[in-house]
Amino acid sequence: MECINAKFVSQKISKIRWRPVSSSTLQQPDIFATGSWDNEDNKVSLWSVGEHGFSKMDDDFEGDPQLLCEYQHNGDVLGLQTLSVAQHWDRAHHYPCDSAPCTGVVCNSPEIVTVGEDGRVILFRVDHKGILRTIDNADSSTIHAVTFLRTTEVLTVNSFGQLKLWDFRQQGNEPAQILSLSGDRVPLHCVDRHPNQQHIVATGGQDGMLCIWDVRQDSMPFSLMKAHSAEMWEVHFHPSNPDHLFTCSEDGSLLHWENSTNSDTPSFLQGGRNTSIMSRSTVVPVGGNQSLTSSWLGGDSSKVHLEATHMLPTQTLPVNSLDVLGQCLVCGTDGEAIYVNKRVPV
Amino acid sequence: MGEVDVDPIITLIPGIDSGQRHLGFAWGPGDLLTYETQYKSQGAGSVGQACPFVHVVRKDEDIYSPILRKLFNESHYIFVGLQRIKEEVPSKNKKPQFISISKNYRSVIRACMEELQQAAVSTHDTTLATQYGNQVSILLAVELIWNLCEVLFIEAAPAGALLRHLLDWVRLHKADVDEKAQEVLQSESPVQHQAYWDVVVCYVLQGRMEEAAQMLMKQASQQPAARAAYKLMDTLLTKMPVYSPGGTQTQTEFDVRWRQWHQECNRCLEDGSFASYSQLELICRILVGDEDTLLAQRERLSTWYHFLVTRLLYCHPIVKPTELHYYAQASMDMFLDARSGPEPLDSILLAAFEFDIHQVIKDCSIALNNWWFVAHLTDLLDHCKLLQSHNLHFGSNLREFLLLEYASGLFTHHSLWQLAVDYFDHCPEFGRVYLELQIERVPLDTEHKAVKVLRICEQRQMAEQVRSICKIMAKKALRNSRLGSALSWSIRAKDAAFATLISERFLQEYCSHGTFSDLDLIDNLGSAMLLSDRLTFLGKYREFHKLYGEKRFAEGARLLLSLMTAKIAPRNFWMTLLTDALPLLEQKQVIFSAEQTYELMRCLEELTADKAAQDADRPLQVGRLSAGRTGRMWETWRAGRWDLNGPSCSRILQEDDIEATKVELLRLALARNLALAIVKEGTIEV
C-alpha cells in the first residue's frame, strides 16, 4: 500500500482516464483526466503526475464553456475516453440524447460511439460535425456501457443483463447478436474487451459478479466470479498484459485479478474477503495453438489460478472509475479522492 | 430549557427593510427560507413594491468551500475507522489508538489550514482572501482546542508528564519562534541580529533549553570577557532537570533535584552573577519563575495559556491535573487584567482546564457555525468513555445528537450527502429514521445516481425507500415513454401495481399498432413475469406470438386457450385473443381439437353474454346483421384484405358493427373447425 498516493480533490469522481502514451516508447503515463459528478457544476479536469514523487497540478479546463454548458445540461460526467486532449474538446459538444443522460462513450479513432439512458446508440466521427448514425430503440432498457469489438462492431450492456453486439455495416435497428445472463436479469454496468483476443469480453454487474464471455461461442457467460458485494462500476483488462484484470465497485474496493496458467504454483486466493470462484467448467476447444486459447477461457479450473488482490486500504465509499496503463493505476472515488499507484505488479 | 445562553445574532437580509416589512419564514434542514409577506401593520395603507425574492439564509457557509470539503471527506474516513475500532478490539486498553486517531484528525485540520493559507496568499480577490483568512483563524482555534482536549482528556497524563504535553501544545501553536530563529541564523551575523535576544528568550519561555543554550554559545564566542557568565548560564540551562515518566526516576527524586536546581538559579540571581548582563539576568529571572518578570514578557508570551504553561514550568513542574484549573484561572486573571475580558476561545480553554467537557462542547457549539468540530470531538470523547454521565432532555445522547445535526447538514449539500450516510449508520437510536427521511429527498437526475441511492437503501433493508425510488425512476421513464425501462424499474421494486399499469400500456400499444415494442425485454422476462397477473399475461401472450411466428400452431393454440380458461387474460382482452384464434381455425390442418373448440365457444358465449347483459337496454347488435352481409364480409376476410384489428376496418364500419362481425366470423369459423375436428377425431378412432 505504501506506493499508493491519495489526493483529495473536492469533487466526486465519476470517470478517470490516463492519456494514452505511444506503445513504442517505454515511458510511463503522466497525464490523466477526471470527470466529476453530483456537483452543481461538474467539470473535467486534467492532472499530471510528475516524475518526482507526487506533484500534481490542476492544469486548466474549466475554461471551455461549451463543455461546461453541455455537462451542466446533461448533469454528471458519465463517460470519458481520451485519445488526446484536443480531440476530447472537439467531441464534447457532440454529446447527444437531448436531455437523456448519456451513460457511456467509447472511442476507436476516428469513430466515437455513445450510448444513453434512452436506449440509443449513436455513432460520431471526430472530424464530422453531425451524427453519422443513430440506432433508435437499440435497447428498451438503459444501456450502461459500450466497447468496440472490431472496427465496425460495438458491444453494449444494458440494465437487463444483456450484451448486444451491433454491426454498423448492417442496416436496421436489430442487434447482430444478443447474449444474456441466465436466471435473474441482473443489470450489467461495465464491459471491457480483451486487448488481443477480441472475442473475450469481461462484464461486471449490479451484484458485483465478474463475468467472462466468449462472444463467438455461447450466449451464456463463460465463467462467473463473485468479485464485489455491490455494483461493479468498471472492469479493465490490462492493455499490454491481459492476464491482469482490474475491477472497482460501489463497495469501495478495487481488485486486481491475476490469471496464471502456470499449474506449478499452488492455488490460493489472497486478500479477497469474499472472493470465491465459480467457474463453469466448459470443454475447451482442443487446439494445440497456445496463442489461440486465452488463459481466461482455460476451462480446466485445476490449471487456472485466479488471484484477486485488494488494491486499496479499507475504505467505505464507492470507487467509481479506474484506469490502468503500464504500471500506473489511477482510481477515483465518491470520497472525493484520487488514488495513484505507480508500481502495479504486472 | 427556555434559557438562552447567548443573545441571538441578528442577521440582516439585504434587500429587505425589516423596519417596514414583515418577514415570513420556513425552516429547511440546514437553512432558512425567508420572504416578504403582504401583512399590513395597522393603518399603513401603502404597500408599495413588494420584494419579489425568496431568500435562503444559511448558517453554514463552510460546507460549500471547496477546500473545507477535503476536511469533511478526510475526516469521514477517520470517523469510520474509529467506529470500527470499537467492534474489532474488545480490550479495554485502546488509549494509544484513540490518541493516534485524535492526531489524525488534527493533521487533517492542519493540512486544510495550510491549503487555505496558500489559497489566501495566492488569490487576488480581497474578499476571498479575507474569507480564507477567517477560515484559517477558525481552524487554528479549533486545532488548539482539540489538541488541549487530546492532552487533558484522551491522553489524561499524570502529574509530571502532564507538563511535558502542555509544553508541546504551546510549542506547536507558537511556531513563529522557529521562523524567527531561522531568520536570525541565516543572517550574516546572527548575534547582531535585532531579533537575537527575542529568540533566545522565547526559547526559554517555551522550555527549549538546548536550543536556547546553543543560541547563547554564539554570543559567548563573540564576547570573551563575558565567558564566565555565559558558561554559568549554559550550565543552568542544560542542567535543568526534566521529568521523564518512563524513566527510573521517582517523582520525589525529581522534586528534590528540581528544588536544588531552582535554588541554584536563585543563588546566581542573588550573588549578582549576571548583574552586568541585563539579558542574562532576565533569563535567570524567568528560570526562577518570577511572576512579574514573566508578566513583563506579555508580548513574547502573547497568550494567557502560554503564560500559564511557562509559569507552571518554572514554579510547579509536577502539577497535578486536578490542580490545573486553579493555576489556569489565576493566570488568566493576571494576564488579561489590562484587557476587557475573556473571549470565547479563552473561556473554552479555561473550561477545558477545569475538565468540564460539557462546557467545552457547549461553548464550541455556540461559537462555531459548523457542527464538524463538536460532532467529531464528542464522538471521540464518547469512545473514550468520558461522556456517560450526561443525559439530554431531548434526543438520545449528546454524541448522537451532534452527529445527527452534522450529518443532516451534510445531507443538504448536493454532493456531500453520501458521507452523511455513514454518520447516520453510527447513530443507533435515531440514525435510521433520519436516513430514511433524508434519502428519499435526494434528487435523482440520472440512473447512475439512482442506483447508488438504491444500493444505500438496499444495504440497510429500507424496503419502503427502495420502492419509492424505483417508482420515481419508473414514473420518469414512463413520462419519457420508455416503457421497457419503466418495467425493469418496477420489476426491481417488485411493485406489482405499477407493473400492471405498464403491462396495460404495452397491451394498449399492441392493440393500436399491432406490434410489440421492447421485445428484447418482454421476451426475456423469465421469472420476473410472475410479479403481476397482467405482466404474466403480457409475457405469455408474447410467447403465443412467438410460437405462431415459428409456426408451432398446436402449442400456440394450447397456450392461447389456457390464457382464457385459466383466467390469466383480462376479460376485455378476450376478444383480441379470440380474433387471434381465427387464423388458427382457418388453417388447413385441424389445430384445435373438438374439446378445445368447445372451450373456445364457451369463452365466446361467456363474452357475448356479458356484453348482452351490459347492453340489455339496447337492441341486440348482432341481430341487425343480415346473413348475406356476414357472408360478404367473410369472403373479404378470407381474401386477406381485412385486418380486423387494423385501423382500415374501423373506417368502414361502426364499432358495434365490427364487434358484431367479429363474433359472427368467430362463430362461423368455430363451427367449421368443430365439424372438421369431429370428423378428424372420428377417423382416427376408427
XYZ file of N, CA and C in Angstrom, chain B residues 36-137:
306
model
N -40.886 38.124 1.981
C -41.637 39.256 2.486
C -43.131 38.925 2.454
N -43.833 39.288 3.454
C -45.266 38.986 3.453
C -46.055 40.238 3.090
N -47.318 40.019 2.796
C -48.184 41.124 2.417
C -48.866 41.750 3.640
N -48.542 41.242 4.791
C -49.220 41.693 6.002
C -49.026 43.192 6.221
N -50.116 43.846 6.501
C -50.024 45.291 6.727
C -50.118 45.565 8.220
N -49.196 46.330 8.703
C -49.349 46.754 10.093
C -50.411 47.861 10.103
N -51.079 47.994 11.217
C -52.307 48.783 11.305
C -52.213 50.151 10.609
N -53.144 50.329 9.728
C -53.282 51.642 9.117
C -52.350 51.951 7.970
N -51.256 51.260 7.890
C -50.307 51.560 6.824
C -50.901 51.190 5.485
N -51.410 52.141 4.796
C -52.143 51.863 3.579
C -51.281 51.493 2.393
N -50.172 52.198 2.246
C -49.386 51.969 1.036
C -48.496 50.743 1.202
N -48.785 49.741 0.397
C -47.979 48.521 0.452
C -46.684 48.727 -0.319
N -46.819 49.464 -1.407
C -45.622 49.712 -2.210
C -45.165 48.457 -2.940
N -43.949 48.549 -3.445
C -43.410 47.432 -4.214
C -42.915 46.349 -3.251
N -43.503 45.167 -3.374
C -43.047 44.076 -2.521
C -41.777 43.466 -3.108
N -40.973 42.963 -2.231
C -39.725 42.344 -2.673
C -40.055 41.012 -3.342
N -39.629 40.837 -4.584
C -40.039 39.627 -5.308
C -39.183 38.401 -4.992
N -38.240 38.520 -4.076
C -37.307 37.404 -3.882
C -37.640 36.580 -2.642
N -37.274 35.321 -2.720
C -37.250 34.476 -1.527
C -35.776 34.291 -1.193
N -35.419 34.558 0.021
C -34.010 34.463 0.393
C -33.733 33.153 1.109
N -32.594 32.586 0.786
C -32.147 31.411 1.521
C -31.114 31.889 2.532
N -31.381 31.665 3.793
C -30.444 32.079 4.828
C -29.733 30.844 5.339
N -28.429 30.840 5.161
C -27.644 29.678 5.562
C -26.781 30.012 6.747
N -26.779 29.117 7.694
C -25.911 29.342 8.834
C -24.508 28.874 8.490
N -24.451 27.822 7.715
C -23.175 27.163 7.495
C -22.728 27.350 6.061
N -21.812 28.285 5.871
C -21.294 28.530 4.529
C -20.118 27.609 4.224
N -19.473 27.157 5.284
C -18.217 26.424 5.112
C -18.374 25.180 4.261
N -19.573 24.615 4.332
C -19.791 23.359 3.636
C -19.615 23.535 2.131
N -19.766 24.762 1.663
C -19.635 24.999 0.229
C -18.229 25.415 -0.191
N -17.331 25.460 0.757
C -15.967 25.818 0.400
C -15.237 24.588 -0.125
N -14.639 24.701 -1.316
C -14.008 23.508 -1.902
C -12.859 22.972 -1.055
N -12.175 23.844 -0.347
C -11.041 23.342 0.441
C -11.542 22.627 1.686
N -12.575 23.196 2.305
C -13.086 22.557 3.518
C -13.762 21.225 3.201
N -14.176 21.059 1.946
C -14.757 19.769 1.580
C -13.772 18.645 1.812
N -12.508 18.954 1.628
C -11.489 17.933 1.871
C -11.475 17.538 3.335
N -11.678 18.546 4.176
C -11.734 18.270 5.614
C -12.866 17.296 5.909
N -14.024 17.551 5.324
C -15.173 16.680 5.587
C -14.910 15.268 5.076
N -14.315 15.200 3.892
C -14.084 13.880 3.307
C -13.035 13.083 4.058
N -11.923 13.751 4.370
C -10.860 13.015 5.035
C -11.272 12.598 6.434
N -11.968 13.510 7.124
C -12.352 13.152 8.486
C -13.393 12.038 8.481
N -14.129 11.944 7.380
C -15.088 10.849 7.271
C -14.388 9.499 7.351
N -13.251 9.395 6.666
C -12.500 8.138 6.722
C -12.052 7.831 8.145
N -11.562 8.882 8.819
C -11.079 8.671 10.182
C -12.238 8.268 11.077
N -13.359 8.936 10.885
C -14.550 8.632 11.690
C -14.951 7.173 11.531
N -15.017 6.722 10.273
C -15.417 5.329 10.038
C -14.400 4.380 10.660
N -13.119 4.747 10.537
C -12.081 3.923 11.152
C -12.263 3.816 12.654
N -12.616 4.937 13.257
C -12.815 4.956 14.717
C -13.972 4.045 15.119
N -15.051 4.081 14.346
C -16.197 3.241 14.698
C -15.828 1.768 14.594
N -14.882 1.462 13.679
C -14.514 0.054 13.504
C -13.684 -0.442 14.669
N -12.886 0.423 15.254
C -12.063 0.027 16.400
C -12.953 -0.574 17.466
N -14.041 0.077 17.678
C -14.968 -0.342 18.734
C -15.372 -1.797 18.541
N -15.607 -2.146 17.259
C -16.067 -3.502 17.021
C -14.913 -4.496 17.117
N -13.760 -4.100 16.571
C -12.711 -5.093 16.407
C -11.962 -5.388 17.702
N -11.618 -4.361 18.435
C -10.790 -4.580 19.622
C -11.664 -4.542 20.869
N -11.834 -5.670 21.509
C -12.653 -5.658 22.714
C -11.876 -5.190 23.943
N -10.561 -5.239 23.864
C -9.769 -4.950 25.065
C -9.978 -3.516 25.530
N -9.748 -3.335 26.784
C -10.018 -2.020 27.366
C -8.932 -1.010 27.041
N -7.774 -1.539 26.731
C -6.647 -0.625 26.580
C -6.523 -0.138 25.152
N -7.361 0.804 24.806
C -7.361 1.297 23.434
C -6.809 2.713 23.371
N -6.254 3.165 24.459
C -5.830 4.561 24.521
C -4.884 4.952 23.393
N -3.841 4.150 23.115
C -2.934 4.559 22.033
C -3.659 4.751 20.710
N -4.641 3.902 20.466
C -5.390 4.027 19.210
C -6.181 5.334 19.173
N -6.811 5.636 20.312
C -7.595 6.864 20.346
C -6.703 8.079 20.150
N -5.522 8.017 20.766
C -4.617 9.151 20.615
C -4.210 9.300 19.159
N -3.923 8.179 18.516
C -3.480 8.307 17.123
C -4.619 8.802 16.245
N -5.837 8.400 16.567
C -6.969 8.910 15.791
C -7.135 10.405 16.000
N -6.983 10.810 17.248
C -7.083 12.237 17.530
C -6.021 13.003 16.757
N -4.822 12.411 16.682
C -3.748 13.079 15.940
C -4.071 13.132 14.458
N -4.691 12.059 13.955
C -5.092 12.061 12.545
C -6.054 13.201 12.252
N -7.040 13.343 13.132
C -7.996 14.430 12.944
C -7.258 15.760 12.891
N -6.323 15.911 13.815
C -5.638 17.198 13.877
C -4.783 17.430 12.648
N -4.162 16.350 12.145
C -3.315 16.554 10.964
C -4.176 16.928 9.758
N -5.404 16.398 9.724
C -6.305 16.796 8.640
C -6.626 18.290 8.754
N -6.884 18.722 9.980
C -7.175 20.150 10.177
C -5.985 20.987 9.729
N -4.797 20.517 10.109
C -3.591 21.286 9.760
C -3.395 21.358 8.256
N -3.584 20.206 7.584
C -3.409 20.182 6.130
C -4.363 21.170 5.471
N -5.577 21.159 5.972
C -6.599 22.038 5.438
C -6.211 23.499 5.650
N -5.683 23.747 6.836
C -5.296 25.105 7.189
C -4.197 25.604 6.260
N -3.218 24.735 6.025
C -2.110 25.129 5.156
C -2.620 25.458 3.754
N -3.532 24.622 3.285
C -4.034 24.875 1.939
C -4.792 26.202 1.886
N -5.574 26.450 2.942
C -6.311 27.708 2.988
C -5.364 28.891 3.019
N -4.281 28.724 3.787
C -3.310 29.812 3.885
C -2.721 30.114 2.511
N -2.349 29.045 1.807
C -1.789 29.225 0.471
C -2.786 29.903 -0.450
N -4.020 29.425 -0.354
C -5.066 29.998 -1.218
C -5.239 31.479 -0.902
N -5.197 31.812 0.389
C -5.382 33.203 0.790
C -4.256 34.067 0.237
N -3.045 33.516 0.219
C -1.915 34.284 -0.281
C -2.008 34.453 -1.796
N -2.389 33.379 -2.470
C -2.311 33.419 -3.930
C -3.487 34.144 -4.593
N -4.587 34.286 -3.860
C -5.740 34.905 -4.513
C -5.576 36.423 -4.595
N -6.169 36.992 -5.631
C -6.111 38.441 -5.785
C -7.398 39.105 -5.304
N -8.381 38.263 -5.093
C -9.674 38.761 -4.658
C -9.610 39.020 -3.146
N -9.785 40.277 -2.755
C -9.573 40.586 -1.340
C -10.656 39.984 -0.452
N -11.895 39.998 -0.930
C -12.954 39.430 -0.078
C -12.722 37.942 0.129
N -12.275 37.294 -0.955
C -11.989 35.870 -0.859
C -10.837 35.635 0.110
N -9.828 36.496 0.010
C -8.671 36.356 0.884
C -9.082 36.516 2.341
N -9.946 37.474 2.607
C -10.408 37.658 3.994
C -11.190 36.434 4.448
N -11.999 35.919 3.529
C -12.789 34.748 3.877
C -11.872 33.579 4.236
N -10.841 33.370 3.393
C -9.882 32.313 3.694
C -9.198 32.575 5.023
N -8.841 33.847 5.204
C -8.167 34.216 6.451
C -9.013 33.882 7.660
N -10.307 34.204 7.572
C -11.208 33.893 8.681
C -11.279 32.394 8.935
N -11.368 31.654 7.831
C -11.455 30.206 7.986
C -10.190 29.652 8.626
N -9.044 30.219 8.232
C -7.790 29.771 8.830
C -7.815 30.020 10.326
N -8.263 31.211 10.722
C -8.211 31.513 12.154
C -9.192 30.613 12.922
